[in-house]
Short mmCIF file of C-alpha atoms and ligand atoms in Angstrom, two decimals:
data_model
loop_
_atom_site.label_atom_id
_atom_site.label_comp_id
_atom_site.label_asym_id
_atom_site.label_seq_id
_atom_site.Cartn_x
_atom_site.Cartn_y
_atom_site.Cartn_z
CA MET A 1 -21.34 14.94 -13.80
CA TYR A 2 -19.59 14.85 -10.51
CA ALA A 3 -22.68 16.62 -8.43
CA ARG A 4 -24.77 13.85 -9.68
CA THR A 5 -22.76 11.21 -8.96
CA LEU A 6 -22.26 12.64 -5.29
CA ALA A 7 -25.85 13.07 -4.66
CA THR A 8 -26.39 9.50 -6.10
CA PHE A 9 -23.88 7.89 -3.94
CA ALA A 10 -24.92 9.85 -0.66
CA LEU A 11 -28.39 8.30 -1.37
CA VAL A 12 -27.34 4.61 -2.04
CA ALA A 13 -24.55 4.63 0.96
CA PRO A 14 -22.63 7.44 2.27
CA ALA A 15 -19.42 7.40 2.65
CA SER A 16 -16.35 10.15 2.50
CA ALA A 17 -13.20 8.74 1.28
CA LEU A 18 -13.04 5.97 -1.17
CA ILE A 19 -12.94 5.82 -4.99
CA ARG A 20 -15.79 5.01 -7.31
CA PHE A 21 -15.65 5.35 -10.80
CA GLY A 22 -17.32 4.19 -14.19
CA CYS A 23 -15.47 2.38 -17.06
CA SER A 24 -17.12 2.03 -20.36
CA GLN A 25 -16.90 -1.45 -22.34
CA LEU A 26 -13.42 -2.21 -23.66
CA VAL A 27 -14.33 -5.47 -25.50
CA VAL A 28 -16.49 -8.17 -25.09
CA GLU A 29 -14.57 -11.38 -26.23
CA ARG A 30 -13.64 -15.03 -25.34
CA LEU A 31 -10.15 -14.33 -23.80
CA ASP A 32 -9.09 -14.91 -20.45
CA PRO A 33 -5.21 -13.90 -20.12
CA LEU A 34 -5.18 -14.60 -16.27
CA VAL A 35 -6.52 -18.21 -16.13
CA THR A 36 -5.68 -19.14 -19.90
CA PRO A 37 -3.06 -17.22 -21.17
CA GLY A 38 -2.32 -17.60 -24.70
CA LEU A 39 -5.32 -19.30 -25.49
CA ASN A 40 -7.55 -18.08 -28.31
CA PRO A 41 -10.16 -18.52 -27.77
CA SER A 42 -10.71 -19.22 -23.91
CA PRO A 43 -13.59 -21.30 -22.69
CA HIS A 44 -16.13 -18.89 -22.22
CA LEU A 45 -17.13 -15.05 -23.16
CA HIS A 46 -16.01 -12.16 -20.85
CA GLN A 47 -16.83 -8.42 -20.89
CA ILE A 48 -13.50 -6.51 -20.27
CA ILE A 49 -13.09 -2.83 -19.32
CA GLY A 50 -9.94 -0.72 -18.67
CA GLY A 51 -6.75 -0.17 -20.46
CA ASN A 52 -6.30 -1.10 -24.33
CA ALA A 53 -3.36 -3.57 -23.54
CA PHE A 54 -5.63 -6.33 -23.01
CA ASN A 55 -4.61 -9.08 -25.12
CA VAL A 56 -4.35 -13.00 -25.12
CA THR A 57 -1.22 -13.00 -23.37
CA MET A 58 -0.45 -10.86 -20.66
CA ASN A 59 2.32 -12.23 -18.71
CA PRO A 60 4.27 -9.98 -16.13
CA SER A 61 7.33 -10.38 -18.25
CA SER A 62 5.72 -8.76 -21.23
CA GLY A 63 6.09 -5.36 -19.06
CA ASP A 64 3.91 -3.02 -17.05
CA ILE A 65 0.38 -2.72 -18.75
CA ALA A 66 0.49 0.85 -17.47
CA GLU A 67 3.16 1.49 -19.72
CA ARG A 68 2.03 -0.35 -22.83
CA ALA A 69 -1.76 0.74 -22.74
CA THR A 70 -2.02 4.13 -24.63
CA CYS A 71 -5.92 4.68 -23.42
CA THR A 72 -8.25 3.47 -20.90
CA THR A 73 -12.17 3.26 -20.70
CA CYS A 74 -12.16 4.21 -17.05
CA GLN A 75 -12.94 7.70 -15.57
CA PHE A 76 -9.46 8.06 -13.94
CA SER A 77 -7.30 8.08 -16.91
CA GLU A 78 -3.93 6.82 -14.83
CA ASP A 79 -5.97 3.61 -14.05
CA LEU A 80 -4.72 1.15 -17.22
CA SER A 81 -5.70 -1.84 -15.42
CA ASN A 82 -8.09 -4.57 -16.87
CA TYR A 83 -11.26 -5.61 -14.98
CA TRP A 84 -13.51 -8.42 -16.38
CA THR A 85 -16.42 -10.76 -15.69
CA ALA A 86 -18.26 -13.48 -17.54
CA VAL A 87 -21.53 -12.28 -19.65
CA LEU A 88 -24.88 -12.77 -18.74
CA PHE A 89 -27.41 -14.20 -21.37
CA PHE A 90 -31.02 -14.61 -21.64
CA ARG A 91 -32.12 -18.28 -22.50
CA ALA A 92 -35.66 -18.14 -24.79
CA ARG A 93 -38.17 -21.00 -24.40
CA ASN A 94 -36.93 -22.24 -27.77
CA GLY A 95 -33.39 -22.54 -26.46
CA SER A 96 -32.00 -19.54 -28.31
CA TYR A 97 -29.40 -17.34 -26.60
CA HIS A 98 -29.42 -13.56 -26.50
CA ARG A 99 -26.69 -11.41 -24.63
CA VAL A 100 -28.28 -9.06 -21.94
CA PRO A 101 -27.11 -5.59 -22.38
CA GLN A 102 -25.09 -3.71 -19.88
CA VAL A 103 -25.73 0.02 -18.59
CA PRO A 104 -24.23 2.61 -16.42
CA ASN A 105 -24.89 3.21 -12.98
CA ILE A 106 -26.97 6.55 -12.34
CA GLY A 107 -24.57 9.76 -12.56
CA PHE A 108 -22.64 8.07 -15.26
CA GLU A 109 -25.21 8.26 -18.38
CA GLY A 110 -23.47 8.24 -21.48
CA GLN A 111 -21.02 5.54 -20.47
CA LYS A 112 -21.07 2.65 -22.86
CA GLY A 113 -21.82 -0.66 -21.21
CA GLY A 114 -19.41 -1.52 -18.83
CA MET A 115 -18.99 -1.32 -14.85
CA THR A 116 -18.51 0.77 -11.82
CA VAL A 117 -15.44 0.14 -9.89
CA TYR A 118 -14.76 0.86 -5.99
CA TYR A 119 -11.54 0.60 -4.16
CA MET A 120 -12.18 1.18 -0.42
CA GLN A 121 -10.00 1.70 2.57
CA ASP A 122 -13.12 0.49 4.67
CA GLY A 123 -16.65 -0.73 4.37
CA LEU A 124 -19.07 1.49 2.37
CA ALA A 125 -21.11 2.18 5.64
CA ASN A 126 -17.78 3.50 7.24
CA TYR A 127 -18.12 7.43 6.62
CA ALA A 128 -14.63 8.03 7.53
CA GLN A 129 -12.70 5.64 5.60
CA THR A 130 -9.87 6.07 8.20
CA SER A 131 -7.93 2.94 7.78
CA LYS A 132 -4.97 2.68 5.97
CA VAL A 133 -4.35 0.11 3.00
CA THR A 134 -1.22 -0.68 1.06
CA ALA A 135 -2.26 -0.07 -2.92
CA PHE A 136 -1.49 -3.34 -5.31
CA LYS A 137 2.03 -3.48 -7.09
CA THR A 138 2.84 -3.62 -10.48
CA GLY A 139 2.28 -6.99 -12.22
CA PHE A 140 -0.30 -7.82 -9.32
CA ARG A 141 -3.33 -10.10 -10.68
CA MET A 142 -6.25 -12.02 -8.70
CA LEU A 143 -9.32 -13.83 -9.40
CA ILE A 144 -12.47 -14.38 -7.12
CA GLY A 145 -14.93 -16.75 -7.61
CA GLU A 146 -14.89 -20.25 -9.45
CA ALA A 147 -16.91 -20.68 -12.81
CA SER A 148 -17.81 -24.30 -12.11
CA TYR A 149 -19.56 -23.71 -9.00
CA ARG A 150 -23.04 -24.47 -9.33
CA THR A 151 -24.16 -24.93 -5.36
CA LYS A 152 -24.55 -22.72 -2.31
CA GLU A 153 -22.47 -24.93 -0.52
CA GLN A 154 -19.62 -24.18 -2.85
CA ALA A 155 -20.17 -20.46 -3.12
CA ASN A 156 -20.05 -20.21 0.50
CA ARG A 157 -16.51 -20.35 0.19
CA PHE A 158 -16.27 -16.79 -1.19
CA ARG A 159 -18.01 -13.83 0.45
CA GLN A 160 -20.03 -11.26 -1.08
CA ILE A 161 -20.49 -12.40 -4.73
CA THR A 162 -23.72 -11.43 -5.01
CA TYR A 163 -26.97 -10.08 -7.01
CA THR A 164 -29.26 -7.19 -6.37
CA CYS A 165 -32.90 -7.28 -8.12
CA LEU A 166 -33.02 -3.78 -9.18
CA GLN A 167 -36.31 -2.32 -8.53
CA THR A 168 -34.85 0.88 -9.73
CA LEU A 169 -31.29 1.88 -10.62
CA GLY A 170 -30.98 2.96 -6.72
CA THR A 171 -31.92 -0.47 -5.25
CA ARG A 172 -28.96 -1.72 -3.19
CA TYR A 173 -30.62 -4.45 -1.00
CA PRO A 174 -30.79 -7.12 -0.35
CA GLU A 175 -28.21 -8.98 -2.09
CA THR A 176 -28.46 -12.87 -2.87
CA MET A 177 -25.83 -15.17 -3.79
CA HIS A 178 -28.00 -17.03 -6.44
CA LEU A 179 -29.52 -15.04 -9.63
CA PRO A 180 -32.87 -13.31 -9.05
CA LYS A 181 -35.98 -15.82 -9.14
CA GLU A 182 -38.36 -13.14 -10.37
CA PRO A 183 -38.17 -10.35 -12.85
CA CYS A 184 -36.06 -7.45 -12.04
CA PRO A 185 -37.60 -4.01 -13.44
CA ALA A 186 -34.33 -2.03 -13.52
CA GLY A 187 -31.89 -4.92 -14.27
CA ILE A 188 -29.77 -7.34 -12.18
CA MET A 189 -26.82 -5.98 -10.55
CA ALA A 190 -23.95 -8.35 -10.31
CA ASN A 191 -21.43 -7.36 -7.31
CA VAL A 192 -18.17 -8.84 -6.88
CA ARG A 193 -15.86 -8.03 -4.10
CA PHE A 194 -12.40 -9.02 -3.70
CA PRO A 195 -10.48 -10.29 -0.46
CA THR A 196 -8.66 -7.69 1.14
CA CYS A 197 -5.31 -9.32 2.65
CA TRP A 198 -2.40 -9.69 0.69
CA ASP A 199 0.56 -11.95 1.44
CA GLY A 200 2.90 -9.21 0.55
CA LYS A 201 5.18 -11.48 -1.61
CA ASN A 202 3.48 -12.71 -4.41
CA LEU A 203 2.06 -11.08 -7.37
CA ASP A 204 -0.16 -13.71 -8.43
CA SER A 205 -0.60 -17.59 -7.28
CA PRO A 206 -1.09 -20.55 -9.31
CA ASP A 207 -4.93 -20.74 -8.65
CA HIS A 208 -4.93 -16.83 -8.41
CA MET A 209 -6.30 -16.67 -5.44
CA SER A 210 -4.05 -18.00 -2.35
CA HIS A 211 -1.55 -15.06 -2.58
CA MET A 212 -4.94 -13.21 -1.13
CA SER A 213 -7.06 -13.59 2.17
CA TYR A 214 -10.06 -12.63 3.95
CA PRO A 215 -9.80 -11.08 7.53
CA GLU A 216 -8.89 -13.92 10.09
CA LEU A 217 -11.75 -12.61 12.16
CA GLY A 218 -14.67 -10.48 11.28
CA THR A 219 -14.96 -8.93 8.00
CA PHE A 220 -13.36 -6.09 6.00
CA GLU A 221 -16.43 -4.14 6.78
CA ASN A 222 -16.01 -4.31 10.49
CA GLY A 223 -12.36 -3.80 10.51
CA GLY A 224 -11.54 -7.52 10.83
CA PRO A 225 -7.43 -8.28 11.04
CA CYS A 226 -5.82 -9.86 8.42
CA PRO A 227 -4.10 -13.25 9.12
CA GLU A 228 -0.45 -13.73 9.96
CA SER A 229 -0.13 -15.37 6.59
CA HIS A 230 -1.45 -12.58 4.64
CA PRO A 231 -0.47 -9.37 6.42
CA VAL A 232 -0.96 -6.72 3.99
CA ARG A 233 -4.47 -4.68 4.10
CA VAL A 234 -5.18 -3.82 0.56
CA PRO A 235 -8.24 -1.68 -0.81
CA GLN A 236 -11.37 -3.50 -1.00
CA LEU A 237 -11.98 -3.94 -5.00
CA MET A 238 -15.57 -4.13 -5.83
CA TYR A 239 -17.19 -4.29 -9.41
CA GLU A 240 -20.94 -3.49 -10.20
CA THR A 241 -22.31 -4.72 -13.45
CA ILE A 242 -25.74 -3.55 -14.52
CA TRP A 243 -27.53 -6.06 -16.40
CA ASP A 244 -30.02 -4.34 -18.31
CA THR A 245 -32.97 -7.54 -18.61
CA SER A 246 -36.04 -5.18 -19.01
CA MET A 247 -36.46 -6.47 -22.76
CA PHE A 248 -36.66 -9.82 -21.12
CA ASN A 249 -38.82 -9.26 -18.06
CA ASP A 250 -42.15 -10.60 -19.56
CA LYS A 251 -43.25 -13.83 -17.85
CA GLU A 252 -44.54 -14.97 -21.24
CA LEU A 253 -40.94 -15.34 -22.27
CA TRP A 254 -39.74 -17.29 -19.08
CA PRO A 255 -39.59 -20.74 -18.79
CA GLU A 256 -42.92 -22.57 -18.39
CA ASP A 257 -41.54 -24.67 -15.38
CA GLY A 258 -41.25 -21.12 -13.61
CA SER A 259 -37.63 -21.00 -13.28
CA GLN A 260 -35.68 -17.83 -14.17
CA PRO A 261 -33.87 -17.59 -17.77
CA PHE A 262 -30.57 -15.89 -17.24
CA VAL A 263 -27.53 -17.75 -17.84
CA TRP A 264 -23.75 -16.87 -17.55
CA SER A 265 -21.42 -17.41 -20.33
CA MET A 266 -19.97 -20.53 -18.64
CA ASP A 267 -23.59 -22.15 -18.80
CA ASP A 268 -24.19 -21.12 -14.89
CA SER A 269 -28.20 -20.50 -14.47
CA THR A 270 -27.66 -20.61 -10.62
CA GLY A 271 -25.41 -17.57 -10.36
CA TYR A 272 -22.83 -19.28 -8.13
CA GLY A 273 -20.32 -19.65 -10.76
CA SER A 274 -20.23 -15.43 -11.02
CA HIS A 275 -16.34 -14.58 -10.82
CA GLY A 276 -14.30 -11.42 -11.56
CA ASP A 277 -10.81 -10.78 -12.75
CA TYR A 278 -8.12 -7.89 -12.08
CA MET A 279 -5.05 -7.10 -13.40
CA PHE A 280 -3.55 -3.89 -11.73
CA GLY A 281 -2.65 -1.09 -14.27
CA TRP A 282 -2.31 2.07 -12.39
CA LYS A 283 0.47 4.64 -13.29
CA ASP A 284 3.17 4.75 -11.18
CA ASP A 285 2.15 5.59 -7.46
CA SER A 286 -1.27 7.06 -8.47
CA LEU A 287 -3.46 4.62 -6.56
CA GLN A 288 -1.40 4.85 -3.49
CA ARG A 289 -1.72 8.47 -3.81
CA ALA A 290 -5.48 8.43 -3.98
CA MET A 291 -5.68 6.04 -1.29
CA ASP A 292 -3.71 7.82 1.20
CA SER A 293 -5.56 11.08 0.43
CA PRO A 294 -8.95 12.00 1.73
CA CYS A 295 -10.69 11.39 -1.41
CA TYR A 296 -14.40 11.30 -1.81
CA VAL A 297 -15.62 9.55 -5.13
CA ASN A 298 -14.36 12.58 -7.17
CA CYS A 299 -10.69 12.39 -6.44
CA PRO A 300 -8.81 15.60 -7.00
CA THR A 301 -5.18 13.86 -6.72
CA LEU A 302 -6.29 11.67 -9.77
CA LYS A 303 -6.55 12.79 -13.35
CA THR A 304 -9.96 12.43 -14.66
CA GLN A 305 -11.26 12.22 -18.57
CA SER A 306 -14.77 12.99 -19.90
CA ILE A 307 -17.03 10.04 -20.63
CA ALA A 308 -16.72 10.92 -24.24
CA GLU A 309 -13.16 10.07 -24.10
CA MET A 310 -13.57 6.98 -22.18
CA ASN A 311 -15.95 6.24 -24.99
CA LYS A 312 -13.30 6.54 -27.41
CA CYS A 313 -11.05 3.89 -26.10
CA THR A 314 -12.00 0.71 -27.68
CA LEU A 315 -10.03 -2.69 -28.46
CA PRO A 316 -11.25 -4.59 -31.80
CA SER A 317 -12.15 -8.19 -30.76
CA VAL A 318 -9.28 -10.71 -31.81
CA VAL A 319 -11.76 -13.59 -31.52
CA ASP A 320 -13.79 -14.06 -34.62
CA GLU A 321 -17.51 -15.42 -33.50
CA LYS A 322 -20.74 -13.87 -33.32
CA ILE A 323 -22.08 -12.83 -29.94
CA ASP A 324 -25.08 -10.45 -31.03
CA GLY A 325 -28.36 -11.40 -32.04
CA TRP A 326 -29.98 -14.67 -31.32
CA LEU A 327 -27.50 -17.52 -30.89
CA ASP A 328 -28.13 -21.21 -31.29
CA THR A 329 -25.47 -21.97 -28.32
CA LEU A 330 -23.26 -19.98 -25.73
CA PRO A 331 -20.06 -18.87 -27.82
CA GLY A 332 -18.02 -21.68 -27.39
CA SER A 333 -20.66 -24.20 -26.39
CA PRO A 334 -19.27 -24.27 -22.71
CA THR A 335 -19.87 -27.10 -20.44
CA GLY A 336 -19.69 -25.84 -17.10
CA VAL A 337 -16.54 -23.48 -17.18
C1 NAG B 1 -1.20 -8.51 -28.70
O1 NAG B 1 -0.34 -9.50 -28.58
C2 NAG B 1 0.10 -9.51 -29.80
C3 NAG B 1 1.07 -10.75 -30.12
O2 NAG B 1 1.93 -10.31 -29.11
C4 NAG B 1 0.89 -8.02 -30.83
O3 NAG B 1 1.19 -8.44 -32.16
C5 NAG B 1 -0.43 -7.37 -30.54
O4 NAG B 1 0.02 -5.86 -30.86
C6 NAG B 1 -0.90 -7.17 -28.98
N1 NAG B 1 -1.97 -6.41 -28.96
C7 NAG B 1 -2.34 -4.90 -27.94
C8 NAG B 1 -3.54 -4.45 -28.11
O5 NAG B 1 -1.39 -4.99 -27.14
C1 NAG B 2 -36.43 -17.81 -30.51
O1 NAG B 2 -37.22 -16.93 -29.36
C2 NAG B 2 -36.64 -15.65 -29.64
C3 NAG B 2 -37.57 -15.01 -28.53
O2 NAG B 2 -38.91 -15.28 -28.57
C4 NAG B 2 -37.10 -15.24 -30.95
O3 NAG B 2 -36.95 -13.89 -31.36
C5 NAG B 2 -36.14 -16.06 -31.92
O4 NAG B 2 -36.22 -15.53 -33.29
C6 NAG B 2 -36.28 -17.37 -32.09
N1 NAG B 2 -35.44 -18.03 -32.60
C7 NAG B 2 -35.44 -19.34 -33.49
C8 NAG B 2 -34.47 -19.91 -34.00
O5 NAG B 2 -36.76 -19.60 -33.56
#
């Protein structure tokens, strides 16, 4: 498995020191313990990976999720964090909706849905990965993206929340900020990259974003410095989710006006409302140890589990609603968020 992962990785974007790993689906349900803690159900549907301590409410006062979770769907078994995004649907000509299945990246065959997660010290294109980063702390959480955004002008506030129209599973360029307008033979990859400068004090903030910042000048990728207000350089966290649109790619099924038929679970067909959520849950200092060692994808300092073990970690949905098959409305009938 690792040999294939490495070979694939080298084709995609060679780098020598970063961690990249697969995580199977934990659950798909209408909960959002970061934005709407305690609310069951939340306004729109999410797909969630990681540790099985995921719940309606996950306030830092309820304790370290690395202690409370007993398993994780991620390949690195010391990572009990939770990661989640919105869910992509196909809207048929008759107005019915169908959830788009998720598939793993090449090299992670057997992984059940889910995502690929990266923690990077430098941009993907930097072979050496030489910059130092400070790992996130217990109780840290953040969000990037805004579910209600529908225009490019709004989405310009964020960097690197993008889509790749997959010609094959190996396609990585170009990336667009809007959902692809033409059928993508191997699916649509949704990419979410988080900001990389932390204020060094707050584990969270009211909007779940302002304790974080992008570099003051330049970009993370070209080594831009962090602003004085957010001086602590943290790893760049990135999610890749592959939505397997192949069963919906026949243009006969697409809207007659020529528009594209895919829509996020918050009723966004532009793509500008894409967002990702993160709750840190690595055991002890495992993430810092990994970031401090010259790791190359398969990181010997970390404990790994097999894909079969990842797939065994599951969590029943606590929200009683139909999300599979053809649906008359998006779950929760969201109006924009
Ligand atoms: C979720 O929270 C409820 C209420 O606090 C608790 O009973 C339940 O065990 C929790 N579930 C998990 C998976 O931690
Ligand atoms: C709507 O269209 C889809 C795709 O063509 C079809 O499978 C489904 O049965 C239709 N639903 C209704 C209620 O007609």
